[in-house]
CSV table of C-alpha atoms and ligand atoms in Angstrom, one decimal:
chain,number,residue,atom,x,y,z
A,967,UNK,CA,0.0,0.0,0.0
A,968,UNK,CA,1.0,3.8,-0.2
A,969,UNK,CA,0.8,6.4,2.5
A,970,UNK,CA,-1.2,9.1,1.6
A,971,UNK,CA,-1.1,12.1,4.1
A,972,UNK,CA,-3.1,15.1,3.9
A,973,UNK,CA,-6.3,12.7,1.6
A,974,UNK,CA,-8.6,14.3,3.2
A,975,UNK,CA,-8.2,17.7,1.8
A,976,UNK,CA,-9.0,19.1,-1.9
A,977,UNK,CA,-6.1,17.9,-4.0
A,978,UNK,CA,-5.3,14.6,-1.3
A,979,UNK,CA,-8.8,13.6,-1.8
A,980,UNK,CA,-8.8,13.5,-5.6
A,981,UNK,CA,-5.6,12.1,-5.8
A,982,UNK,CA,-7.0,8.8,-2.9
A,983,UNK,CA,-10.4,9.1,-5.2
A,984,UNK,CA,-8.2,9.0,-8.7
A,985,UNK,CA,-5.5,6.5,-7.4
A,986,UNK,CA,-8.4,3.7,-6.3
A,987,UNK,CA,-10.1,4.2,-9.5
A,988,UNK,CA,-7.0,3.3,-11.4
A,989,UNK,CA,-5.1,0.9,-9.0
A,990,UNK,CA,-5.9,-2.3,-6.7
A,991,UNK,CA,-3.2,-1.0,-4.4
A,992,UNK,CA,-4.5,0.2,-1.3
A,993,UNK,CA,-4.5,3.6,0.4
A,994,UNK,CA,-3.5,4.4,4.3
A,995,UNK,CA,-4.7,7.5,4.5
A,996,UNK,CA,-3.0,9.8,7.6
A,997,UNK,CA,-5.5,13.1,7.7
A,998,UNK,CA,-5.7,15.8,10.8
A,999,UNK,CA,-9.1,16.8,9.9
A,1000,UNK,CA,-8.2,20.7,10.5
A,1001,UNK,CA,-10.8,23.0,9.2
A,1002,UNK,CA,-9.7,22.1,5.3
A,1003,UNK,CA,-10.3,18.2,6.2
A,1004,UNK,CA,-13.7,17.0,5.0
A,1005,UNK,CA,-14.5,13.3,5.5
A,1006,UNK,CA,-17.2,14.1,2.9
A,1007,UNK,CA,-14.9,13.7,0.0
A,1008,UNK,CA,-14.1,10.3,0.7
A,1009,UNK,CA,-17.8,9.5,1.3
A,1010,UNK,CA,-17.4,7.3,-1.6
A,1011,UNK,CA,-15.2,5.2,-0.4
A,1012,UNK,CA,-16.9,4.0,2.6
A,1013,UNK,CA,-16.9,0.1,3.2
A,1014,UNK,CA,-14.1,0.0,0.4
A,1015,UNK,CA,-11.4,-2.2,2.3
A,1016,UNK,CA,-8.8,-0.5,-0.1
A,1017,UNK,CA,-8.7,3.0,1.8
A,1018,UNK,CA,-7.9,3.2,5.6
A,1019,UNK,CA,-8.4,6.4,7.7
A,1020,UNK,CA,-6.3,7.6,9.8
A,1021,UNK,CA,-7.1,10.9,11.6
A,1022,UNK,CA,-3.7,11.6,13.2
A,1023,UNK,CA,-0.9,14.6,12.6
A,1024,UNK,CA,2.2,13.9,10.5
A,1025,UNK,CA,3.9,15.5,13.7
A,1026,UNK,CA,2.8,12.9,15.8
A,1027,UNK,CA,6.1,10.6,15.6
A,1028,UNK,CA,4.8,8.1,17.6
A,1029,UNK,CA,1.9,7.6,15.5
A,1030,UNK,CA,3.6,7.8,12.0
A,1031,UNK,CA,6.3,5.2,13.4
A,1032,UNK,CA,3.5,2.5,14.3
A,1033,UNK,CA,1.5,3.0,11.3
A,1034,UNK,CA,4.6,2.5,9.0
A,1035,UNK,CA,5.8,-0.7,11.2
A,1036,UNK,CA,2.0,-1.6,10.8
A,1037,UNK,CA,1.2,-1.4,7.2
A,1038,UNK,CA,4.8,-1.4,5.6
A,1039,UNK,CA,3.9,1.0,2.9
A,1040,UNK,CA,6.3,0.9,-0.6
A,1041,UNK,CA,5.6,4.9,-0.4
A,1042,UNK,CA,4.8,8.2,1.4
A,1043,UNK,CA,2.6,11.0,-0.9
A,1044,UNK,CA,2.7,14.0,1.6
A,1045,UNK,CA,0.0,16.4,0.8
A,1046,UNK,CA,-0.6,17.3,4.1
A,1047,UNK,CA,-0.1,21.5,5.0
A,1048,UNK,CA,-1.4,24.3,6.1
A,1049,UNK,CA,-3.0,25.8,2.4
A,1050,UNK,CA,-4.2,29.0,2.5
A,1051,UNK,CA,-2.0,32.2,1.7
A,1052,UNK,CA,-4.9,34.7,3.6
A,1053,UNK,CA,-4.6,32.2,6.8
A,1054,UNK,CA,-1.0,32.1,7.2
A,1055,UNK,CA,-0.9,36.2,7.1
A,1056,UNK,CA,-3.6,35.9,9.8
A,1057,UNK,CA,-2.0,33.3,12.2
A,1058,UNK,CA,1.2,31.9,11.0
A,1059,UNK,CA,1.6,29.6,14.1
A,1060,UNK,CA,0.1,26.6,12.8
A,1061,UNK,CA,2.0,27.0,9.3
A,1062,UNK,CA,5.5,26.6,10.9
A,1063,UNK,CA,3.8,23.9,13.0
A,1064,UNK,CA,2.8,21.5,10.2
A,1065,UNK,CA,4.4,22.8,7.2
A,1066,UNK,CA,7.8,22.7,8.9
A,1067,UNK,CA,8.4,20.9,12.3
A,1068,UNK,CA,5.5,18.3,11.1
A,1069,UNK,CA,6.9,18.1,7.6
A,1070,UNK,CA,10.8,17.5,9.9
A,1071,UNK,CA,8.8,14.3,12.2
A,1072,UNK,CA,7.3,12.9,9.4
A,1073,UNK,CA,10.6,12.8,7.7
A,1074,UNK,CA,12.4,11.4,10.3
A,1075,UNK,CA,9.7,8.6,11.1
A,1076,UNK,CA,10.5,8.2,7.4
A,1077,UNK,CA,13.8,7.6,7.4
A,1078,UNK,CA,14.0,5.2,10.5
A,1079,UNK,CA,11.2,3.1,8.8
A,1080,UNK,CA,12.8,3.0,5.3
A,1081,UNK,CA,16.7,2.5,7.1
A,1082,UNK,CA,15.1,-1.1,8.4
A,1083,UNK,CA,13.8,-2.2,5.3
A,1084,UNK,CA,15.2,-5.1,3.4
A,1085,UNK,CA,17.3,-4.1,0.5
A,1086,UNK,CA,14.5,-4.9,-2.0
A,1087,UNK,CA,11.7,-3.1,-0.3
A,1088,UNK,CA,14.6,0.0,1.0
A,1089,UNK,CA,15.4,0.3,-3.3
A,1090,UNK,CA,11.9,0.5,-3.8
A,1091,UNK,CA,10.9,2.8,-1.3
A,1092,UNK,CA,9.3,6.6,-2.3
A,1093,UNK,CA,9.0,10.1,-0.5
A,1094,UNK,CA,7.2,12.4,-2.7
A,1095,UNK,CA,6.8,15.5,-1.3
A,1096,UNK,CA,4.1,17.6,-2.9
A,1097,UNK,CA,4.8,21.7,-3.1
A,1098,UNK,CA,4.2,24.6,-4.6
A,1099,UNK,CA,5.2,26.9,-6.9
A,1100,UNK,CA,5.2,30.2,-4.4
A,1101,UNK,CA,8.4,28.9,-3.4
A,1102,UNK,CA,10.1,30.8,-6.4
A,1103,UNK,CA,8.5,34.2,-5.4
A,1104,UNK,CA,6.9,36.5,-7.9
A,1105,UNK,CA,7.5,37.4,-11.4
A,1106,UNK,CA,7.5,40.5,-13.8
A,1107,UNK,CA,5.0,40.5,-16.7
A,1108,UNK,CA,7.6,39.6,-19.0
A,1109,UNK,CA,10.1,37.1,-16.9
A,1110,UNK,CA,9.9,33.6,-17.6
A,1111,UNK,CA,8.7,31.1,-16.5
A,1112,UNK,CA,9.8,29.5,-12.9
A,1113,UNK,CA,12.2,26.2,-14.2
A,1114,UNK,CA,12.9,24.0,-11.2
A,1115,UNK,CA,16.6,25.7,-11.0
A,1116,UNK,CA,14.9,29.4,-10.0
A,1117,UNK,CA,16.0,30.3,-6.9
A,1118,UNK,CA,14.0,30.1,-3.7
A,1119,UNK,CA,12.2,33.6,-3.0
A,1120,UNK,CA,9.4,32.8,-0.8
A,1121,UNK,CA,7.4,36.0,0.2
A,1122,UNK,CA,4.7,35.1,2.3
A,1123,UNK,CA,4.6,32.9,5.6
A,1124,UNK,CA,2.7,30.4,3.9
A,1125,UNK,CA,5.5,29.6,1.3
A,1126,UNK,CA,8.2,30.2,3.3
A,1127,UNK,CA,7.2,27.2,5.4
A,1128,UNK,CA,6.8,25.5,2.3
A,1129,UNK,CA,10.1,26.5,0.9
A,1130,UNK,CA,11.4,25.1,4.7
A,1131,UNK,CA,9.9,21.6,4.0
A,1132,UNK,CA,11.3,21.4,-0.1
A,1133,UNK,CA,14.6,22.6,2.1
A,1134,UNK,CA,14.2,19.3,4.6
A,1135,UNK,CA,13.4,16.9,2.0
A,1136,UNK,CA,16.2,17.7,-0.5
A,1137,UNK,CA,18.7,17.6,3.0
A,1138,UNK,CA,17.3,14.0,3.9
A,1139,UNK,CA,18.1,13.0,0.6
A,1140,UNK,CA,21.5,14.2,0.5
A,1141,UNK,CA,22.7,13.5,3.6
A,1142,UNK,CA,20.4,10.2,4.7
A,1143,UNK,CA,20.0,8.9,1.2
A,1144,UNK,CA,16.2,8.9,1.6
A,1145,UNK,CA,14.6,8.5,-2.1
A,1146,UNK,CA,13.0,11.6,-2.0
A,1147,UNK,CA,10.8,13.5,-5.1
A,1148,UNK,CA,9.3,16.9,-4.5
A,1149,UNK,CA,7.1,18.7,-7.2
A,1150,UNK,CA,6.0,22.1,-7.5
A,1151,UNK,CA,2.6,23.0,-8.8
A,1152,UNK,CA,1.0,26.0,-9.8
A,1153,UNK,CA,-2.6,26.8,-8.7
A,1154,UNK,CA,-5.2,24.2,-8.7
A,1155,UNK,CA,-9.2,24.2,-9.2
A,1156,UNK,CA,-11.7,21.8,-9.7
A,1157,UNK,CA,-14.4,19.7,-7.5
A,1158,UNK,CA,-13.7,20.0,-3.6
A,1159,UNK,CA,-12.0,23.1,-3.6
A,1160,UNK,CA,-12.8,24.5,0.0
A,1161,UNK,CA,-14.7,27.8,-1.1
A,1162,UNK,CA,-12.2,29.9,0.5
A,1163,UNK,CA,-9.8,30.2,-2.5
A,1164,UNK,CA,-10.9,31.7,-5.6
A,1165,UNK,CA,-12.7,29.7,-7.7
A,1166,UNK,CA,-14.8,27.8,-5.3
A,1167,UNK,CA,-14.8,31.2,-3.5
A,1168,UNK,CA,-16.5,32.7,-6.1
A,1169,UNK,CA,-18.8,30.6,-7.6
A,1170,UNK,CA,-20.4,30.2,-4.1
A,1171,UNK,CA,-20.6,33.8,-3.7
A,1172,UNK,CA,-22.5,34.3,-6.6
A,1173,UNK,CA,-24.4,32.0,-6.5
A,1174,UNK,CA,-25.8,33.2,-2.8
A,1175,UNK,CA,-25.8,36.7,-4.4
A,1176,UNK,CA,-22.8,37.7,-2.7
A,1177,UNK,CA,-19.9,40.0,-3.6
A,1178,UNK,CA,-17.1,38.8,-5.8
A,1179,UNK,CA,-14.2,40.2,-3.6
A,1180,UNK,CA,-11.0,41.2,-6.3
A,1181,UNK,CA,-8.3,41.8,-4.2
A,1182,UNK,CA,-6.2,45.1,-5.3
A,1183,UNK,CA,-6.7,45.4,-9.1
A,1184,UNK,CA,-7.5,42.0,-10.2
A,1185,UNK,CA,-4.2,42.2,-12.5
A,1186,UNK,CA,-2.3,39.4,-10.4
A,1187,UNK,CA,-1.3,36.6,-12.3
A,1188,UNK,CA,-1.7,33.1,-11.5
A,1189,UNK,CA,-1.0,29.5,-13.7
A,1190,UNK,CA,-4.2,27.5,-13.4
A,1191,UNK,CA,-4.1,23.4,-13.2
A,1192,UNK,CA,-7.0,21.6,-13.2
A,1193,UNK,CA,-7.0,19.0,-9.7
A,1194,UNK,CA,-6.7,15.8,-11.6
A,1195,UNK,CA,-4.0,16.8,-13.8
A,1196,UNK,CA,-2.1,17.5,-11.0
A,1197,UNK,CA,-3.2,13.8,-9.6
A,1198,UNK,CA,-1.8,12.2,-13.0
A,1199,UNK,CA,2.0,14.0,-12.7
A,1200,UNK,CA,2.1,13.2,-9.3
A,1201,UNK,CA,0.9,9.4,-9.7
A,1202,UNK,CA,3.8,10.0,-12.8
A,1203,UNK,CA,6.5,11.2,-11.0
A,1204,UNK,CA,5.9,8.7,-8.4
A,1205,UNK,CA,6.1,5.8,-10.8
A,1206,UNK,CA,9.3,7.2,-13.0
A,1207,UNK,CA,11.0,10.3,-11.2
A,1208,UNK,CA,14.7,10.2,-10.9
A,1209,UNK,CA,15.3,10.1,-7.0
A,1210,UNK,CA,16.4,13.9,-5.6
A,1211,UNK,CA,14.8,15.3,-8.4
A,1212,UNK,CA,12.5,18.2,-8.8
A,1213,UNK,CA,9.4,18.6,-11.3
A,1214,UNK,CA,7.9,21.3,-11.5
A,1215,UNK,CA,4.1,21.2,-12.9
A,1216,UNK,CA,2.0,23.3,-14.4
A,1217,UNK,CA,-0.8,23.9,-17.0
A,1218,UNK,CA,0.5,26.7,-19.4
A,1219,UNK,CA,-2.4,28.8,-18.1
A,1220,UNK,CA,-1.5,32.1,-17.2
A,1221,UNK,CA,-4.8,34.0,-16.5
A,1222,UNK,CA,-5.4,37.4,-14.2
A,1223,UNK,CA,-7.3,36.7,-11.8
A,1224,UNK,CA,-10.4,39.0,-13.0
A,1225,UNK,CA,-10.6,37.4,-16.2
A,1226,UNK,CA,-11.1,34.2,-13.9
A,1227,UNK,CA,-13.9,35.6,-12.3
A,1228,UNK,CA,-15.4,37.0,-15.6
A,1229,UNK,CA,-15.0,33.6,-16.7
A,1230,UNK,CA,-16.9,31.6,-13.9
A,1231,UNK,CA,-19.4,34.5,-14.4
A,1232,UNK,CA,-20.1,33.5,-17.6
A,1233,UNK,CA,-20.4,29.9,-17.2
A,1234,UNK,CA,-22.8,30.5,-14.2
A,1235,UNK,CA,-24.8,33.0,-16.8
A,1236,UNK,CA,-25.5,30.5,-19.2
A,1237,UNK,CA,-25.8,27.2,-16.5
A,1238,UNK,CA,-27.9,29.2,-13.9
A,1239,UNK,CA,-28.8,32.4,-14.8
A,1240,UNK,CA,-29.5,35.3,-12.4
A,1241,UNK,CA,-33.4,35.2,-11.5
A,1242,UNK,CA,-33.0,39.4,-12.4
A,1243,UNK,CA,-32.1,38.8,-15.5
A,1244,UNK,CA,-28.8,40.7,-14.3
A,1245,UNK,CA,-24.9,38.9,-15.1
A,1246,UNK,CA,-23.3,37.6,-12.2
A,1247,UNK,CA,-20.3,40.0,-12.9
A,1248,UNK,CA,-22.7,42.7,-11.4
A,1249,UNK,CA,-21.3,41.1,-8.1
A,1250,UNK,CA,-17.7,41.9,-8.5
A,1251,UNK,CA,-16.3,44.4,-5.5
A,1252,UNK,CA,-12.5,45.0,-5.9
A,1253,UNK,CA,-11.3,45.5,-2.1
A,1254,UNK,CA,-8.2,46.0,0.0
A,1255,UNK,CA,-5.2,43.7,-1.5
A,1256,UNK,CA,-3.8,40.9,0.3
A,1257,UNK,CA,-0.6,42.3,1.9
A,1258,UNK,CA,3.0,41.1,0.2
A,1259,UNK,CA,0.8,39.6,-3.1
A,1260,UNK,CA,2.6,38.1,-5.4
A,1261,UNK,CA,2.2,39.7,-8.8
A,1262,UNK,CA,2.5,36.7,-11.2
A,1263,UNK,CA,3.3,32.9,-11.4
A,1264,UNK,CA,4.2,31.0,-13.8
A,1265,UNK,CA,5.6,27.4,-14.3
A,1266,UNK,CA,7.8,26.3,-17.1
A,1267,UNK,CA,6.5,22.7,-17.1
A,1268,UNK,CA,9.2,21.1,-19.6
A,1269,UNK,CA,11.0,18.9,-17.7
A,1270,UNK,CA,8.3,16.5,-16.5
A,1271,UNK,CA,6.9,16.6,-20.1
A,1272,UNK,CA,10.5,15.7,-21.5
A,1273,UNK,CA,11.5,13.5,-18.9
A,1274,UNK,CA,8.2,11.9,-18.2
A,1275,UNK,CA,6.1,12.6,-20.9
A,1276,UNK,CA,3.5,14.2,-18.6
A,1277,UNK,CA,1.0,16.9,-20.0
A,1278,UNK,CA,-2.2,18.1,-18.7
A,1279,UNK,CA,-5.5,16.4,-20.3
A,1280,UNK,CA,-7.8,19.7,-19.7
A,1281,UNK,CA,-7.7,22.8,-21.0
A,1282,UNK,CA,-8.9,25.8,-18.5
A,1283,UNK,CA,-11.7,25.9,-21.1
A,1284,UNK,CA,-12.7,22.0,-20.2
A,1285,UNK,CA,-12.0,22.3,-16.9
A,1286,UNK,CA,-13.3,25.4,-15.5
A,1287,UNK,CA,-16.3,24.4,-17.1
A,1288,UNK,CA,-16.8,21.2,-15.5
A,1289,UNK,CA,-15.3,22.8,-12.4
A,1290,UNK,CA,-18.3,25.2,-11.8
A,1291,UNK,CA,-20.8,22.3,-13.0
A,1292,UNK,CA,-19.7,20.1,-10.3
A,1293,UNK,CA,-20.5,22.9,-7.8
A,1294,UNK,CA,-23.6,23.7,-9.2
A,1295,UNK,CA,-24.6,19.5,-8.9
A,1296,UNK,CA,-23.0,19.5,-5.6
A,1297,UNK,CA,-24.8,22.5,-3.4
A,1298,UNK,CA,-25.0,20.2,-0.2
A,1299,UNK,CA,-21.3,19.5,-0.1
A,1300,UNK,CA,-21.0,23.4,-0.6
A,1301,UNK,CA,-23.5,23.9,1.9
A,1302,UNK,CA,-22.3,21.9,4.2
A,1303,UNK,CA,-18.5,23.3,4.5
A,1304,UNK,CA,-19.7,26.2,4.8
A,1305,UNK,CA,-22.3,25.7,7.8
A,1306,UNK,CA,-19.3,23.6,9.5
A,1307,UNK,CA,-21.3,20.1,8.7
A,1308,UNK,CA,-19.1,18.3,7.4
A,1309,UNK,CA,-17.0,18.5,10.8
A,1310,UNK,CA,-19.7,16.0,12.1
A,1311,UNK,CA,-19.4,13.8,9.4
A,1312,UNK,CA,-16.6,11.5,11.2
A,1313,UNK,CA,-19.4,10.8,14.5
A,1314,UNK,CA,-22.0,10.4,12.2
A,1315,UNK,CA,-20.8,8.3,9.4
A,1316,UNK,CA,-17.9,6.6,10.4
A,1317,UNK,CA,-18.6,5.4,14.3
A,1318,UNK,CA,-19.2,1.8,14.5
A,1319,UNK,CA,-17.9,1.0,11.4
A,1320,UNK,CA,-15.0,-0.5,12.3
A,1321,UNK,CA,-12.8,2.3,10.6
A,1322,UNK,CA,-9.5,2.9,11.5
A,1323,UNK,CA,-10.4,6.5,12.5
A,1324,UNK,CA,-8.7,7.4,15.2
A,1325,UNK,CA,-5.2,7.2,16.4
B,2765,NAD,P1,-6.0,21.6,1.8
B,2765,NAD,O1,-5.8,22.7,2.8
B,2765,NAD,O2,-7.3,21.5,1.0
B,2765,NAD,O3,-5.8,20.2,2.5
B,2765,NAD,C1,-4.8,20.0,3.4
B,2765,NAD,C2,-5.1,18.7,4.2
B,2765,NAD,O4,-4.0,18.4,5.1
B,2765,NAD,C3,-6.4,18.8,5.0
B,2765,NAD,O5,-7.2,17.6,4.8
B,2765,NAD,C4,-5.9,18.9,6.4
B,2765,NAD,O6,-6.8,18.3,7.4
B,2765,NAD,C5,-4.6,18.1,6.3
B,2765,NAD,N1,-3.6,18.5,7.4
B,2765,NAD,C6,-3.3,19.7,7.8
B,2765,NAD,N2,-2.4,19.7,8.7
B,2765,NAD,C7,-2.1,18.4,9.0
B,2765,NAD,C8,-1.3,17.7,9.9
B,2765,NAD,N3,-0.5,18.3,10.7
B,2765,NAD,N4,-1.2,16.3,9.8
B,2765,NAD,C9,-2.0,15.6,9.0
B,2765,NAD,N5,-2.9,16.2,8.1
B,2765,NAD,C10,-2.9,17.6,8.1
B,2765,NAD,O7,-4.8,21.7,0.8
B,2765,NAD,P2,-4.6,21.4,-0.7
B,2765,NAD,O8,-5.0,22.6,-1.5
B,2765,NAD,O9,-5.3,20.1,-1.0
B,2765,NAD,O10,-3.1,21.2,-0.9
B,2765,NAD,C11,-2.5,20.0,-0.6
B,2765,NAD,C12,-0.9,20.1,-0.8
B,2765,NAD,O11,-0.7,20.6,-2.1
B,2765,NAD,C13,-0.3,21.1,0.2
B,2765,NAD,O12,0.9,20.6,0.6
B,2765,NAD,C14,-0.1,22.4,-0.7
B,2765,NAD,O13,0.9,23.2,-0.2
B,2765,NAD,C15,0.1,21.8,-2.0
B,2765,NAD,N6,-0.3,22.6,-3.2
B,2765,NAD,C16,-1.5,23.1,-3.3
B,2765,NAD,C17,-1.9,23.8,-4.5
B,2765,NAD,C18,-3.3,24.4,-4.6
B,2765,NAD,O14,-3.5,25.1,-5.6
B,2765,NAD,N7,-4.2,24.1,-3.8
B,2765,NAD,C19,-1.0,24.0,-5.5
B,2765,NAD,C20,0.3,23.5,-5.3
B,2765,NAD,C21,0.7,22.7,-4.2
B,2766,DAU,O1,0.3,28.7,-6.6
B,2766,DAU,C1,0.0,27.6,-5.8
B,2766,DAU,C2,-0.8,28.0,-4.6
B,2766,DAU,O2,-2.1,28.4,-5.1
B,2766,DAU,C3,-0.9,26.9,-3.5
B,2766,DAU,O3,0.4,26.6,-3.1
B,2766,DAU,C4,-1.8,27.4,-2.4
B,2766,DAU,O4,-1.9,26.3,-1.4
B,2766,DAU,C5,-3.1,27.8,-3.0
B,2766,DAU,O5,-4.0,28.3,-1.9
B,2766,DAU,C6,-3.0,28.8,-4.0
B,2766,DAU,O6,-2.5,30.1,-3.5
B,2766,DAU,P1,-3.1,31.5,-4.0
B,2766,DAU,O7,-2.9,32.5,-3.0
B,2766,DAU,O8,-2.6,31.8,-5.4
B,2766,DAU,O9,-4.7,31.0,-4.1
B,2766,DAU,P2,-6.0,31.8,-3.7
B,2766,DAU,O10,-7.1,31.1,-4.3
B,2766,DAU,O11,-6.1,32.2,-2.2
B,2766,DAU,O12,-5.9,33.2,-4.5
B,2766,DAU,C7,-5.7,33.2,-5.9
B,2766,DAU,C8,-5.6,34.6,-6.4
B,2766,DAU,O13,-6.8,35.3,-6.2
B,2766,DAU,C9,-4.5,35.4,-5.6
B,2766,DAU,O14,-3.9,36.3,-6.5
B,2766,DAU,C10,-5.4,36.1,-4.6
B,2766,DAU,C11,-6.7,36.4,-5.3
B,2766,DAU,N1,-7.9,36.4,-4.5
B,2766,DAU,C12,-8.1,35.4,-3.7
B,2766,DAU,C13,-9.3,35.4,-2.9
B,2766,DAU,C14,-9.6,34.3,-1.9
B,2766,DAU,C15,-8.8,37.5,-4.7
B,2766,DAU,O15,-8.6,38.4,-5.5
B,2766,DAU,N2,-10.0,37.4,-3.9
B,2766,DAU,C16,-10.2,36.4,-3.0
B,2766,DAU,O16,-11.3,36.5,-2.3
């Protein structure tokens, strides 16, 4: 089996949902369940023998040592962080908490798990770290694209924890050996986005008859990926990624972020039209930028598609549309994050079933 960590969040989820649609090999999934945990997404897979819940913290060494003596995984996925850019400006405790020291423990219960394998199963063995591509910093209109030599420029608390954790999993490789990968993604969208980054953000919003909040002028550039995309180069780079090696991944989607929103605006013109007759773009409010913003990413995504022969299956047309139809089929899972629900969902669906759920 693999180790997924983090499975219970928007991209860990589609990856567990993607990787037991394509493979017999079993998921042990290690989740905290923090506000961005939703044991919804994996409603699916209840009764399926093939995925095993966790909830737990990758900092809990203890815990991460037993489950690895327990179900001998062949690999670690670690999706598991603190997410949100807005939240780490806020409070940037519980960034340094998980993104680093966590990211340090589960490392080291890594690396004395994988140092008493036999030499078949230690060859084997995989870390892939999953990251992002804020690590680089920000880009001019007219630089290019982040390659996976651009230096480390992390600018705000969010990335710079997850510039600390790339940092710690390129060390353990060079000094302990440990097979390490790491990739760096640009932005992500697509069904089970929690609806406090853009997309998701914004498609809610409108549809409640909300505002659209634009922070500063809109003109910030980001590189968008649709989720299961990013799922396919990971389960890629997993399978054929030279050990110590960085990918970075991206879509070749540089969009400003109001041309985003005009573009979910549309789609929700023609899919669900405003009862006033009104467009949904009528909603837009641009209001007080997000402090230390980034200006623009962008990921030069040759290397995976050279080494690997990985490219993205959507276009942002493709995927942004079925993006905002998922939302629009799924309003209860919607509602329900945003009423807090879905924090119940582990008492309610998943007591007495026998689940591993608890540490
Ligand atoms: P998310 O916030 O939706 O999910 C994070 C998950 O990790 C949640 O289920 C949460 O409960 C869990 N978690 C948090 N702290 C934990 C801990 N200490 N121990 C165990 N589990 C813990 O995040 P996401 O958007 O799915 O991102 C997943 C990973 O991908 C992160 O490492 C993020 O940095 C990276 N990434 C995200 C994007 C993006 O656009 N969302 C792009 C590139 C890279
Ligand atoms: O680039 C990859 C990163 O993408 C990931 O590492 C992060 O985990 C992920 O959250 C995302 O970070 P961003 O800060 O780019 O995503 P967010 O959805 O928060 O914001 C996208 C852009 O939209 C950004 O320029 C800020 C802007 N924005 C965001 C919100 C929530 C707005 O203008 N209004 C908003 O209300």
């Amino acid at each position: 089996m693999i180790l997924v960590t983090g499975g219970a969040g928007f991209i860990g989820a589609n990856f567990v949902l993607d990787w037991l649609r394509a493979h017999s090999e079993s998921v042990l999934n290690l989740d905290k369940l923090t506000y961005a945990g939703n044991l919804h997404n994996l409603a699916s897979l209840q009764g399926d023998a093939r995925h095993v819940f966790v909830q737990g913290d990758i900092g809990d060494s203890a815990l991460v040592a037993r489950l690895l003596a327990q179900h001998q995984p062949r690999a670690v996925v670690n999706f598991a962080a603190e997410s949100h850019v807005d939240r780490s400006i806020h409070g940037p405790e519980d960034f340094i908490q998980t993104n680093v020291v966590g990211s340090f423990r589960l490392l080291e219960a890594v690396r004395h798990y994988w140092q008493a394998l036999p030499a078949i199963k230690k060859e084997a063995f995989r870390f892939l770290h999953v990251s992002t591509d804020e690590v680089y910093g920000t880009l001019s209109a007219d630089a290019p694209a982040f390659t996976e030599d651009h230096v480390y420029e992390p600018n705000s608390p969010y990335s710079a924890s997850k510039a600390a954790s790339d940092h710690l999993v390129r060390a353990w490789h060079h000094t302990y050996g440990l097979p390490v990968l790491t990739t760096n993604c640009s932005n992500n969208y697509g069904p089970l986005h929690f609806p406090e980054k853009l997309i998701p953000l914004i498609i809610v919003n409108a549809l409640a008859g909300k505002p659209l909040p634009i922070y500063g002028d809109g003109m910030q550039v980001r590189d968008w990926l649709y989720v299961g995309d990013h799922c396919s180069a990971i389960r890629r780079v997993l399978d054929a990624g030279r050990l110590g090696e960085t990918y970075n991944i991206g879509g070749w989607n540089e969009k400003p972020n109001i041309d985003i929103v005009h573009t979910v605006c549309r789609l929700l013109d023609e899919l669900r039209p405003r009862a006033d007759g009104q467009g949904y773009a009528a909603q837009i409010t641009y209001v007080k930028d997000r402090p230390g913003h980034d200006r623009r990413y962008a990921i030069d995504a040759r290397k995976i598609e050279r080494e690997l022969g990985w490219t993205p299956a959507e276009t942002f047309d493709t995927g942004i549309r079925k993006t905002v139809q998922w939302y629009l089929d799924n309003a209860e899972w919607a509602a329900n994050v945003q009423s807090g629900a879905y924090r119940e969902w582990l008492q309610t669906q998943y007591a007495d079933t026998g689940a591993e759920i608890k540490a």
